[in-house]
Structures are given as C-alpha cells and as structure tokens.
XYZ file of C-alpha atoms in Angstrom:
563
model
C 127.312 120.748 110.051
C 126.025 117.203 109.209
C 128.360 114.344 109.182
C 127.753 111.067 108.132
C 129.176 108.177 109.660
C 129.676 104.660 107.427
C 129.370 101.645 109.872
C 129.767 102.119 114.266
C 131.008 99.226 116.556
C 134.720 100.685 117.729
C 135.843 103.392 115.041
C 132.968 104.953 114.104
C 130.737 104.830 117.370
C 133.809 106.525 119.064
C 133.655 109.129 116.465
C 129.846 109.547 116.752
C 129.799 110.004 120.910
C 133.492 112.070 120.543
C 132.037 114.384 117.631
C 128.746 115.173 119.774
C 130.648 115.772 122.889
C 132.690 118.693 121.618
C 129.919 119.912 118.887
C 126.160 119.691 120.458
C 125.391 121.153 117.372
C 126.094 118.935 114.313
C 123.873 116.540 113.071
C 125.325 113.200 113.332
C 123.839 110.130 111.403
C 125.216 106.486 111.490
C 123.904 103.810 109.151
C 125.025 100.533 110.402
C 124.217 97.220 107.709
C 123.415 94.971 110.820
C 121.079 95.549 113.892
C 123.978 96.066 116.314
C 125.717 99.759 116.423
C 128.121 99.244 119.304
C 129.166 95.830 120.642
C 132.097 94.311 121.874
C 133.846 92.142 118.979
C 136.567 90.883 121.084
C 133.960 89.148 123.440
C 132.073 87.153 121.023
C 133.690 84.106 121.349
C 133.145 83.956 125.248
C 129.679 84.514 124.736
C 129.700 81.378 122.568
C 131.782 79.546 125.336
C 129.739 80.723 128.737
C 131.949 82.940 129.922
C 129.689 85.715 129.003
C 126.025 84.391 129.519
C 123.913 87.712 129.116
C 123.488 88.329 125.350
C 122.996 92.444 126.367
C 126.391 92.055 127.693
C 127.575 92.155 124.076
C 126.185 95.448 123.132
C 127.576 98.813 124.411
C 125.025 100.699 123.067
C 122.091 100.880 121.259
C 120.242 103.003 119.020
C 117.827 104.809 121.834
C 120.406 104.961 124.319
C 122.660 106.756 121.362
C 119.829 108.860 120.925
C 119.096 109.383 124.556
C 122.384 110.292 125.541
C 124.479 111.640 122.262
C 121.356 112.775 120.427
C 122.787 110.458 117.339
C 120.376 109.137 114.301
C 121.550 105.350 114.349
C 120.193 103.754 111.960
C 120.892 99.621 111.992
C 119.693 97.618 108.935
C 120.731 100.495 106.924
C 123.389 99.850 104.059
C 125.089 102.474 102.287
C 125.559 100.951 99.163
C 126.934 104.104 97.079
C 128.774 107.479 97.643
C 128.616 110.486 95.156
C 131.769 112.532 97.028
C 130.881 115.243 94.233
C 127.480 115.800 95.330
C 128.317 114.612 98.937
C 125.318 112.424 99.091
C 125.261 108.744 99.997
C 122.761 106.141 98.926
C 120.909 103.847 101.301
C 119.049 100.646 101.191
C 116.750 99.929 104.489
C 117.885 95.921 104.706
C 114.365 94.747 106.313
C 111.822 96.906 104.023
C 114.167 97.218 101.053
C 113.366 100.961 100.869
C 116.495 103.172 99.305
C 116.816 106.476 99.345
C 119.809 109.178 99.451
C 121.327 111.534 102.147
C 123.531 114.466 102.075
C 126.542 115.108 104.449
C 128.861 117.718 104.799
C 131.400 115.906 105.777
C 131.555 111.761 105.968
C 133.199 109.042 107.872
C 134.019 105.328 106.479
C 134.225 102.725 109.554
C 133.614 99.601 107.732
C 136.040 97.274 109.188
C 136.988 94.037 107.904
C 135.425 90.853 106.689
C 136.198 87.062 107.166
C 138.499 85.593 104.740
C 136.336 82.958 103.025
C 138.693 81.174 100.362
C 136.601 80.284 96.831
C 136.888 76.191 97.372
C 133.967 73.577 96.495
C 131.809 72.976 99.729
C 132.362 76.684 101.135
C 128.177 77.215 101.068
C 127.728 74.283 103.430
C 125.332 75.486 105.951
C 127.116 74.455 109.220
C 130.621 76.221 108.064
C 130.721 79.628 110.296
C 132.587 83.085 110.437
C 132.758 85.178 113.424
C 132.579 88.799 112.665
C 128.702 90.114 114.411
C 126.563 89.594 117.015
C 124.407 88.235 114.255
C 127.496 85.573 113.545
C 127.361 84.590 116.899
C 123.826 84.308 117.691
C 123.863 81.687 114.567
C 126.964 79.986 115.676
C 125.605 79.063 119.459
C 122.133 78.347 118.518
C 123.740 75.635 116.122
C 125.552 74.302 118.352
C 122.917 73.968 121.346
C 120.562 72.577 118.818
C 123.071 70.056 117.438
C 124.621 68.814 120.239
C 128.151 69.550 118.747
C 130.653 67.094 119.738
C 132.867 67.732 117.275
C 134.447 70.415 115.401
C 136.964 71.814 113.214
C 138.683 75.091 113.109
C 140.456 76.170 110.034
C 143.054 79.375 111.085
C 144.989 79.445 114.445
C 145.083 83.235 114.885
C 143.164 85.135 117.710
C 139.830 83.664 117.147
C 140.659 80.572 115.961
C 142.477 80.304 119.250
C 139.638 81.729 121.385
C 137.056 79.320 119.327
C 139.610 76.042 120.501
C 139.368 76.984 123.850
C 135.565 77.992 123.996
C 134.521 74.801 121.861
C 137.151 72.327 124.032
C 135.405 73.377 127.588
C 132.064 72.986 126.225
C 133.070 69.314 125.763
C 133.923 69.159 121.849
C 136.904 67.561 120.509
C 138.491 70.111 118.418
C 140.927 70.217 115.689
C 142.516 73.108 114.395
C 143.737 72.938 110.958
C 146.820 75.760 110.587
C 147.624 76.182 106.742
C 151.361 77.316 107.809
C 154.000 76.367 109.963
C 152.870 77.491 112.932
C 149.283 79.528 114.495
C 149.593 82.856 115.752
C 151.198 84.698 112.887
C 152.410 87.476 114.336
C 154.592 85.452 116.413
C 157.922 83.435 115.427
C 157.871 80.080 115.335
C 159.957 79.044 118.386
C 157.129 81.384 120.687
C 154.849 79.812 118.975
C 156.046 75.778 119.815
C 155.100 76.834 123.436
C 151.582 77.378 122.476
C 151.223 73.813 120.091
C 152.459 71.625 122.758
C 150.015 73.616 125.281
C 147.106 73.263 123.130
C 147.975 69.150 122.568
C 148.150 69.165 126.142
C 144.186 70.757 126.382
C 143.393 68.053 123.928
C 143.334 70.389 120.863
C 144.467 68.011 117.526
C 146.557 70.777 115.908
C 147.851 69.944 112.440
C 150.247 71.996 110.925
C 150.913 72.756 107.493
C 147.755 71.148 106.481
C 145.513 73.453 103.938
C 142.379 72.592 103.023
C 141.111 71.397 99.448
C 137.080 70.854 99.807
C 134.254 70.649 101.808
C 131.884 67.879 101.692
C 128.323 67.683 102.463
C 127.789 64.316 104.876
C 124.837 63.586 106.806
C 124.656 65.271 109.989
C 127.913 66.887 108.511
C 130.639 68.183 107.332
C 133.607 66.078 105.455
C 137.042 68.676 105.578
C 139.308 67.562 102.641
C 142.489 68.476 103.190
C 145.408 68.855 100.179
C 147.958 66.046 101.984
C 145.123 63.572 101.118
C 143.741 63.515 104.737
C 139.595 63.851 105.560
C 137.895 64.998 108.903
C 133.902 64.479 109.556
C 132.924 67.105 112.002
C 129.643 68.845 113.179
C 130.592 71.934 112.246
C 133.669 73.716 110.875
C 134.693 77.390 112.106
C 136.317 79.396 109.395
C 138.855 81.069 111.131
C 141.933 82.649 108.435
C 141.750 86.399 108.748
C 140.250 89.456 107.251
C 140.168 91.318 104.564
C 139.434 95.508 104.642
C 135.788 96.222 103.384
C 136.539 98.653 101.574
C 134.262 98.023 98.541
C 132.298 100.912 98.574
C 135.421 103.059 98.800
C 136.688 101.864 96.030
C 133.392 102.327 93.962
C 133.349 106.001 95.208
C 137.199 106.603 93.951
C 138.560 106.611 96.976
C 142.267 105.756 96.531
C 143.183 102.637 98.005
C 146.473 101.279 99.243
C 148.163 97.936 100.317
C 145.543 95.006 100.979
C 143.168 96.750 99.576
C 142.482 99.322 102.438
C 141.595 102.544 102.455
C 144.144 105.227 102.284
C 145.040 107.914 105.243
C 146.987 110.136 105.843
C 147.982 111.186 109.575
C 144.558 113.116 110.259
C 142.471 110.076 109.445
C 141.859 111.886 105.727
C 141.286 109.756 102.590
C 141.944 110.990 99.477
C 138.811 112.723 98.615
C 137.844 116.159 100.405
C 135.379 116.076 103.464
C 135.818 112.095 103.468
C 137.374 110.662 106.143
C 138.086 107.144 107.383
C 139.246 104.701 110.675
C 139.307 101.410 111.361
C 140.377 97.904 110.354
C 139.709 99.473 106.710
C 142.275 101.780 106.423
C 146.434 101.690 106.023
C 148.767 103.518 108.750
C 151.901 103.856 109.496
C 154.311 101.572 111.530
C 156.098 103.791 113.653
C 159.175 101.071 113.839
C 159.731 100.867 110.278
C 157.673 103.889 109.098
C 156.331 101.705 106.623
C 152.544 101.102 105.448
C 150.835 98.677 106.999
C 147.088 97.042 107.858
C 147.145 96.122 111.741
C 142.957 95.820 112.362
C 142.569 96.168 116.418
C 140.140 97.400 118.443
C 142.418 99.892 120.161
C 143.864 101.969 117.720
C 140.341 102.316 115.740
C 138.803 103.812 118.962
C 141.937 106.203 118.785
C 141.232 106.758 115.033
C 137.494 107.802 115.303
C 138.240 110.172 118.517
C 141.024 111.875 116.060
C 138.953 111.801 112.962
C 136.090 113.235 115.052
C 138.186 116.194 116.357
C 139.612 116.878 112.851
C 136.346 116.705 111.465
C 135.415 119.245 113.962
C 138.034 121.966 112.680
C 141.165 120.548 114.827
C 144.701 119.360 114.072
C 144.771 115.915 115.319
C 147.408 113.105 114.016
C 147.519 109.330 114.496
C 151.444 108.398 115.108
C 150.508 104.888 114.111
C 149.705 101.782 114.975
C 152.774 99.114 117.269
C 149.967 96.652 116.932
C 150.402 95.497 120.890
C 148.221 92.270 121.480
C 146.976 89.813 123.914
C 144.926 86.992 124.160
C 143.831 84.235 126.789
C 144.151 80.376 125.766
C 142.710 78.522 128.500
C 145.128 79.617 131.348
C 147.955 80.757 129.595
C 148.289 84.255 128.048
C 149.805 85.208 124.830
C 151.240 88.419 123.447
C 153.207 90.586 120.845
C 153.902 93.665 119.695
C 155.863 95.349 116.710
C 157.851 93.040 114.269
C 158.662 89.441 114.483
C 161.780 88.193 112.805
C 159.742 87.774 109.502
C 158.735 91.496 109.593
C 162.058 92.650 110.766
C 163.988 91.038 107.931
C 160.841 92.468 105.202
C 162.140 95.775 106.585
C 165.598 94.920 105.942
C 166.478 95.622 109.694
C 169.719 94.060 111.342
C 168.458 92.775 114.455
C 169.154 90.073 116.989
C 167.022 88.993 119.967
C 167.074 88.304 123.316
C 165.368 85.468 125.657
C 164.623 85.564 128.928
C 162.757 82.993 131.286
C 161.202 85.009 134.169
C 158.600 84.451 136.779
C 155.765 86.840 137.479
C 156.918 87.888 141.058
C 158.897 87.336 143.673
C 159.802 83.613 143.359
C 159.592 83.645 147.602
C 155.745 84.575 147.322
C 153.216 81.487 146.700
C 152.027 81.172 143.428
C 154.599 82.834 141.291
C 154.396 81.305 137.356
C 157.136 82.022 134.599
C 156.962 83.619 131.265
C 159.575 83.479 128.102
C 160.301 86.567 126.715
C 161.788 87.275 123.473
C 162.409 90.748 122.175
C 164.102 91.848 119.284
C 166.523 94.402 118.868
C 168.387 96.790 116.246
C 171.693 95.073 116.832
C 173.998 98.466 116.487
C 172.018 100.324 118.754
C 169.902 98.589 121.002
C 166.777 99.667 119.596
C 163.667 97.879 120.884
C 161.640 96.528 117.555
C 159.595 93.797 118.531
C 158.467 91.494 121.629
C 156.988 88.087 122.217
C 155.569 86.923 125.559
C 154.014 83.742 126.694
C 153.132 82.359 129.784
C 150.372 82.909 132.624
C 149.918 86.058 135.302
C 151.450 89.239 134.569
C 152.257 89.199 130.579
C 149.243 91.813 129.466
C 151.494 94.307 131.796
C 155.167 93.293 130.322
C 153.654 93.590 126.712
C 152.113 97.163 127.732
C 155.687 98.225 129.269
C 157.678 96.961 125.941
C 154.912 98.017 123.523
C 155.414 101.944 124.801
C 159.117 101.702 124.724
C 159.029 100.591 120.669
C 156.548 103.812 120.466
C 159.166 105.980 122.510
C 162.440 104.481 120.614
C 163.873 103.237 123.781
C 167.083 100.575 123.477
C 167.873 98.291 125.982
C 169.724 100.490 127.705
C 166.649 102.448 128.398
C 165.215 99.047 129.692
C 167.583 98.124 132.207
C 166.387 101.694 134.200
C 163.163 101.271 133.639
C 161.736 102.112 137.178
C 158.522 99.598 138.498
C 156.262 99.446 141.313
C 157.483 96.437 143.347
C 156.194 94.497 145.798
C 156.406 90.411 145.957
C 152.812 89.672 145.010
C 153.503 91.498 141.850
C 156.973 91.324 140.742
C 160.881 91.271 141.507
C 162.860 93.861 142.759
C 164.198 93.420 139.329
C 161.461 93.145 136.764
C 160.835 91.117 133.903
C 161.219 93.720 131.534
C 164.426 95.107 133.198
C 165.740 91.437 133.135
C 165.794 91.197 129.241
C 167.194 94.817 129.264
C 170.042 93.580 131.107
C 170.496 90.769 128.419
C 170.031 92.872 125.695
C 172.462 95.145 126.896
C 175.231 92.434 127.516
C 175.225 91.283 123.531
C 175.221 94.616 122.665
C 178.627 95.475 124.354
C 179.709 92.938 123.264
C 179.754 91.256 126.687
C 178.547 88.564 125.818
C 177.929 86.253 122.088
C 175.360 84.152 122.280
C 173.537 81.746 119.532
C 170.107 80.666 118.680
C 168.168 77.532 118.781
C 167.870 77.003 115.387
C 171.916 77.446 114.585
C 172.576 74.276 117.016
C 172.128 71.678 114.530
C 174.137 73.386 112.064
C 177.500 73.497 114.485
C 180.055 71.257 113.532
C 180.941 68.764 116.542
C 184.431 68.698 115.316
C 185.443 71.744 115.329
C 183.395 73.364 118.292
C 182.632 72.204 122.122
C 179.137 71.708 123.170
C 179.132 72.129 127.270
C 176.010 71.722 128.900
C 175.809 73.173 132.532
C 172.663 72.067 134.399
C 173.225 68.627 136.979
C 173.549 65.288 135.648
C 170.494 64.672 136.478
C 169.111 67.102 134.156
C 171.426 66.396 131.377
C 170.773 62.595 132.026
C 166.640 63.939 130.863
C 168.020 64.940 127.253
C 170.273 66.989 125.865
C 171.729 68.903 122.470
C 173.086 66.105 120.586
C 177.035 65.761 120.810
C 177.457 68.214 124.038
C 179.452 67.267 126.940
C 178.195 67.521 130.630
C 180.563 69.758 133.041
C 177.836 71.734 135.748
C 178.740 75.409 136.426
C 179.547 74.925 140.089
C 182.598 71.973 138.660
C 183.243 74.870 135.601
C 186.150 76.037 137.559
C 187.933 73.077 138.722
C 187.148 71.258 135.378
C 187.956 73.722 132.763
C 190.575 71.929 131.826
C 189.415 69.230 130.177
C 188.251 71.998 127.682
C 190.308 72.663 124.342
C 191.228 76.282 124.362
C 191.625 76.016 120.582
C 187.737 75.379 119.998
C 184.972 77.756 120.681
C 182.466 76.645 123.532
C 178.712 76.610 122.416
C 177.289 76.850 126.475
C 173.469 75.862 127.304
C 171.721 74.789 130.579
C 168.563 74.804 131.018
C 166.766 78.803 130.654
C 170.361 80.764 129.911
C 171.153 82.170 133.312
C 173.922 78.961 134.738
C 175.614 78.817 131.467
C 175.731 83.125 131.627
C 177.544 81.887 134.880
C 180.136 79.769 132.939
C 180.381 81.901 130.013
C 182.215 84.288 132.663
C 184.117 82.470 133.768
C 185.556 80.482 131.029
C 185.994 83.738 128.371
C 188.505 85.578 131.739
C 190.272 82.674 131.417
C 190.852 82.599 127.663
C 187.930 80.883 126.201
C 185.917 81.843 122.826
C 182.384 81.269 124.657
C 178.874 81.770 123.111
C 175.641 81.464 125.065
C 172.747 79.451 124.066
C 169.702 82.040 124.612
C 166.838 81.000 126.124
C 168.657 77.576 127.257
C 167.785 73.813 126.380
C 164.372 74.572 127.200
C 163.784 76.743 124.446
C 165.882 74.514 122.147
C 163.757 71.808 123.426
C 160.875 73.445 122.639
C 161.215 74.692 119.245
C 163.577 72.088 117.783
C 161.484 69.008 118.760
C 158.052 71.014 119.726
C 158.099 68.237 123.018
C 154.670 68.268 125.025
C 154.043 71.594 126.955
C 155.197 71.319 130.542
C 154.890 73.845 133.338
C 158.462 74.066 135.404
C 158.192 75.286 139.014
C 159.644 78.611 140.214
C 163.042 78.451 142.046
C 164.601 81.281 143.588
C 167.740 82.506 142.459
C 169.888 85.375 144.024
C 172.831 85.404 140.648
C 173.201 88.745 138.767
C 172.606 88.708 135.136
C-alpha cells in the first residue's frame, strides 16, 4: 500500500508516524510546501519573545530523523499543486529547483491546515506587515525586528496570537497597540469574560482599541501609517496581522472534493472526504460539535493530532470515528491564563438553545495556604436540565485544569448535578475541599431548582428603580467605593434586624461584591416572604463588564459559608 500524505506539522505527521507504527509495510510519502515537516505552531510566538531561545526547539522532527526512525519519504519544498482522484496520482512542483513531476497513491491524506486571513485593503503588500503561520513566518518576523530595533508596533486581531504577539512584543520593550475590529478580543469568549482581559492588558500597557477596523495601510519612512475607518492613524515599525484563518483547502476544491461551511473540507466521522481512498484532518476540514451536533470549523492542534491517528488507522483497514471537536482552549497573557470551551452565549443562541449561566469567583486552593489567586468562572447551562454547554475561565494558577474538568463533562453530557459530585484530589496547595468546578455545580444546581433567581449584569440598567429594590450587601466601606446606581446599602450580617425597612410589595435585586453574601441574604429574606433575585457574579463582575474599570487583582479571604 502507498499512501500519500498532503502537508505534516500536527495532522498529517501524526498520521505518517501512527500509519508506520501499525503497517511497517506501506510506503508512506509526505510532501510538505515549506522546509519544516513537524514543528510546534503553538510556540512560535515565544520563540519571537525569548521564551524559547533555541530555534531547533521549534521543530519536532525532521526529514532524516522521519526517515531514521518511521522510514517516511518527507519531502519539504515540495507542493502538490494538483490531484487526479481518478487516476490517484498527484502532481508536484519541487519549490527550490522548480522541477514537477507526478506520483501515484493508493490511498491519500489532505493536512493542509489553514492560512492567515489577509483582508484585500490598499497598503496590505507593505513589506514590514507580518502573518504568523511557519517557522519560515517567524524566522522573518524576529530577524525584522532585531534588525530594526522595533519600538513600536501594531497588532490588528485580539485572538490567540494576537494576544500571545501583545505580550511577546510588550516584554521585549515595544509599545503595542492592538487594534480589535469588534467589541471585544478573544472571540470565543462573551464579552463580560472578556472586560477582565481589556482592563488587564491596559494595565500591561497594551493600547487596546475596540471597535476600530482598519481602512489602509500607508507606506512612511521607516514605516508603517495604519488608517483606521473612525478617521484615526497610527505610525508603527511594524504591524502584525493577526484576524484568523481561513481552511486551505484550494486544492481540494480543484480536485472535486466536496466542500462544506467556510470553505473546508468535508468529513465524515472516519476522517473520509467525499471522494474514495481520499481522506482528510486538520484545521481544513468540518466536524461535528458534539453539543449542538451541528457543523462546525474549530482549527486546534489537539483534535488534528486525534484526526491523523484515526485517519491513519482507517486508512489502515480499521473502524475508527472522531466524536468531534468541544474546542477546549487555553492561553497565557503575561501572568494571567485564559480559557473556554464549547459555546458562548452567541453560539448558544445560533443553536437556538435555552440556556442560562452561572458565575462563580473562586480561588485556586485552599485560601489558608500562601499564595492562593482567584479565577471567575462562567458556565453555561441548558436551563431545563442542567446540561453543561459551555465554560469561560479567567484568572492565574489552576484554570488549564478547571477548563480540562468542564471541557470532558460537555463531551460526557453531564448537568450540574453531575458537577456538584464530581470527586477531586485535594490537598491545600492545590485546591479546596470543595473545588472550583464543584462550586459552580452547586450554583448551577440552585437556579435550576428553582432555589434560587438570579439576574445578569447586563439586565441592571434596565430595572426600573421604582418599582424594584436594589440592596447591596458588602460593608459601607465597600459600598462607599461605588455601587449599582439607585441601590440601597443594608450588609448581610444587619439583613436580619433591618429587613424591615424593605417593601414586601417590591422584588429585591441583591448584589455584594462576588455573589456569595448576597446568596446569604437572598435566604434569608425569600423565608421571610421576599421576591429576591441574585446578582451573579456580584458588583465585581457588574463592575467589570458594565464600565470595563482598570483590571485589579483582589486578595484571597477565607470563607467557611455554604453555597
């Protein structure tokens, strides 16, 4: 058997070392456009910032240790730029020599990944605008900016790289800004999670403009001028174009290969296109959400690998299936870390879902133990069942293993419920007897029974101060530092003696500061005859989100009350 394999790096250099592991028989032959076959994508941008300092880091493997150890033909410069499926030959083009020539396969795998969004706007060309997709890219990108002396740059796009860039480019001493064309970066998250990461960049120095797309690029010596469409300019040193990808699935499509939403490359569940013998994995191709069960393009590392081990193993005469893709993410911004996985509130309403959410404010471990940090949690529910759909985390230590925990129970169809019992190794350098993750189970599982109502941040300044009660719970103190406009100031540990200066008549919208003192009063005052709702996530969160206030870290205090 001789299989050909379209493009390496994670999808189809897992297939290529998978495939010869269970088959020391087939002949296996990868043609790969650029001179790298296996490298680590995710690490680029630490190379570029320091972090990473030995350029072999970056590569995984290479085309003699491939043949050395898997006894695979990789061959780099080498673009495919044509499949005949009927004759099952592919046509090559040697990128250095120019030489082409054709090769049979018996069967074939397409791993092409993605490719930077560039938008078609006057200026694009300039020299010192950059993508990050290759080694190549990133090679080009740091030698620039050692031989420039960059002090200053832009970044257009506030998603994972974008983000990553910010932070490499900031600690090598360049004053960024990062342009973000919507409301808010990180698009996968909503945009009260993602207030917490603005004011945290402004507060690294990052100039983050929102809602600001760009119109042209201007050519200025020693320079780039960035245009933007609100009639505003930037001079830079370089500009880093940072929006997305797009499946490359051009050569697919030339070969007839059906393709499906965003242009990828159609699958079904054995990593099968649609023509016989062809197969393909990667950021290319469409799978299946298994929350929705819809269609959908997530390109990560981690499910590709996945892919090319299943596609391998098919191609090999098995009966594997991919179950789909949660698309469970994390990244590092200077010291914080961010996360998500399955829907936000966007997706979840696309998918016509009725669904609610949950915050929680949580530290790390054991508040008792030096050094504990907190992290917000938000995670979205089915609101009739309980049904885990989506999660949001940021903060500092420990959110990489909450996001794991909640990722696997959207993929298992866990509810809250299933949360609350959720059993975790505990000690107090690690976490609370009562986890995180248990914690927002417990909350969950209150609005579901109907234990508890509770609002959101963004329905505050819709309530009408005449016909409901605002009662905020913290200490005067805090209240005295700002407040909801129009509540009143009665602290949980007065709520008893002072509930009657309370109008029974008038439902009471209760905050204080993270959710868990006005949880307090909301018990008390509904068993004694008051229509209570709970402000989730507390004043923080409204603070956060409503005025997107500078990014503050609040200190850990221990707290023995149930939730």
């Amino acid at each position: 058997m001789k299989v050909v394999i379209v493009g390496g790096v994670a999808g189809g250099a897992t297939a290529a070392a998978r495939l010869r592991r269970i088959n020391e028989s087939a002949e296996i032959i990868v043609f790969e456009r650029g001179g790298y076959v296996s490298y680590a994508n995710c690490g680029l941008p630490y190379y570029i910032g320091g972090d990473i300092t030995d350029k072999r880091a970056l590569t995984l493997q290479t085309t003699g240790s491939f043949k050395a150890r898997f006894n695979v033909d990789v061959r780099v410069h080498s673009e495919v730029t044509a499949i005949d499926t009927s004759a099952k030959t592919v046509a090559v083009r040697e990128t250095e020599t120019g030489r082409e020539y054709t090769e049979s396969y018996d069967k074939l795998l397409l791993s092409p990944g993605a490719k930077p969004t560039v938008p078609d706007v006057p200026g694009i060309d300039n020299e010192r605008i950059f993508t990050l997709r290759t080694v190549e890219d990133t090679f080009r990108m740091k030698d620039y900016i050692a031989a420039a002396g960059v002090k200053r740059a832009v970044i257009i796009g506030g998603g994972f790289i974008g983000l990553e860039m910010a932070e490499c480019l900031t600690e090598a001493g360049a004053a960024v800004t990062l342009l973000q064309r919507s409301e808010h970066v990180m698009p996968n998250l909503d945009f009260d999670m993602a207030s917490f990461v603005h004011g945290y960049m402004r507060s690294k120095g990052i100039d983050l403009r929102r809602n600001t797309p760009v119109d042209r690029y201007e050519a200025i010596e020693n320079g780039v001028r960035v245009v933007t469409r609100n009639g505003g300019s930037i001079d830079t040193d370089m500009v880093l174009l940072a929006i997305g990808v797009t499946p490359d699935t051009a050569l697919a499509a030339k070969a007839g290969i059906k393709l499906a939403s965003k242009g990828a490359i159609a699958v079904n569940d054995r990593m099968e296109t649609s023509v016989k013998d062809v197969y393909a994995v990667g950021d290319a191709v469409e799978i299946v959400n298994p929350i929705t069960g819809a269609p959908a393009v997530i390109p990560l590392a981690g499910p590709a690998n996945k892919q090319g081990r299943i596609a391998a193993d098919n191609i090999n005469g098995g009966d594997r299936h991919y179950k789909g893709t949660i698309g469970a993410a994390v990244m590092k911004l200077f010291d914080m870390t961010v996360a998500h996985a399955g829907l936000s509130e966007k997706a979840a309403k696309a998918a016509g879902i009725d669904y609610d959410y949950a915050v929680t404010y949580s530290p790390n471990h054991a508040t008792y133990y030096p050094g504990a940090s907190n992290m917000t949690l938000k995670v979205l529910f089915e609101r009739a069942t309980g049904r885990v759909i989506g999660a949001q985390i940021v903060g500092f230590d420990g959110v990489d293993k909450r996001i794991d925990t909640l990722a696997e129970a959207m993929r298992l169809g866990l509810t809250a419920y299933d949360l609350t019992e959720l059993e975790f190794a505990y000690a107090p350098p690690y976490s609370s007897a009562k986890d995180p993750v248990n914690m927002i189970g417990y909350v969950i599982e209150n609005v579901v029974s109907g234990r508890v109502k509770q609002y959101h941040w963004d329905e505050a300044a819709a309530l009408d101060r005449d016909k409901v009660q605002i009662v905020d719970v913290r200490t005067p103190r805090e209240f005295s530092h700002g407040c909801i406009p129009g509540a009143v100031n009665i602290p949980v540990d007065d709520m008893r003696e002072r509930m009657g200066e309370l109008d029974k008549s008038k439902p009471v919208y209760l905050n204080c500061q993270v959710g868990l003192r006005s949880y307090i009063a909301y018990c008390i005052l509904a068993q004694n005859g008051f229509d209570c709702y709970n402000l989730a996530g507390g004043y923080r969160y409204w603070e956060s989100a409503a005025t997107e206030s500078s990014f503050s870290v609040a200190p850990c205090h221990p707290c023995g009350m149930e939730i």
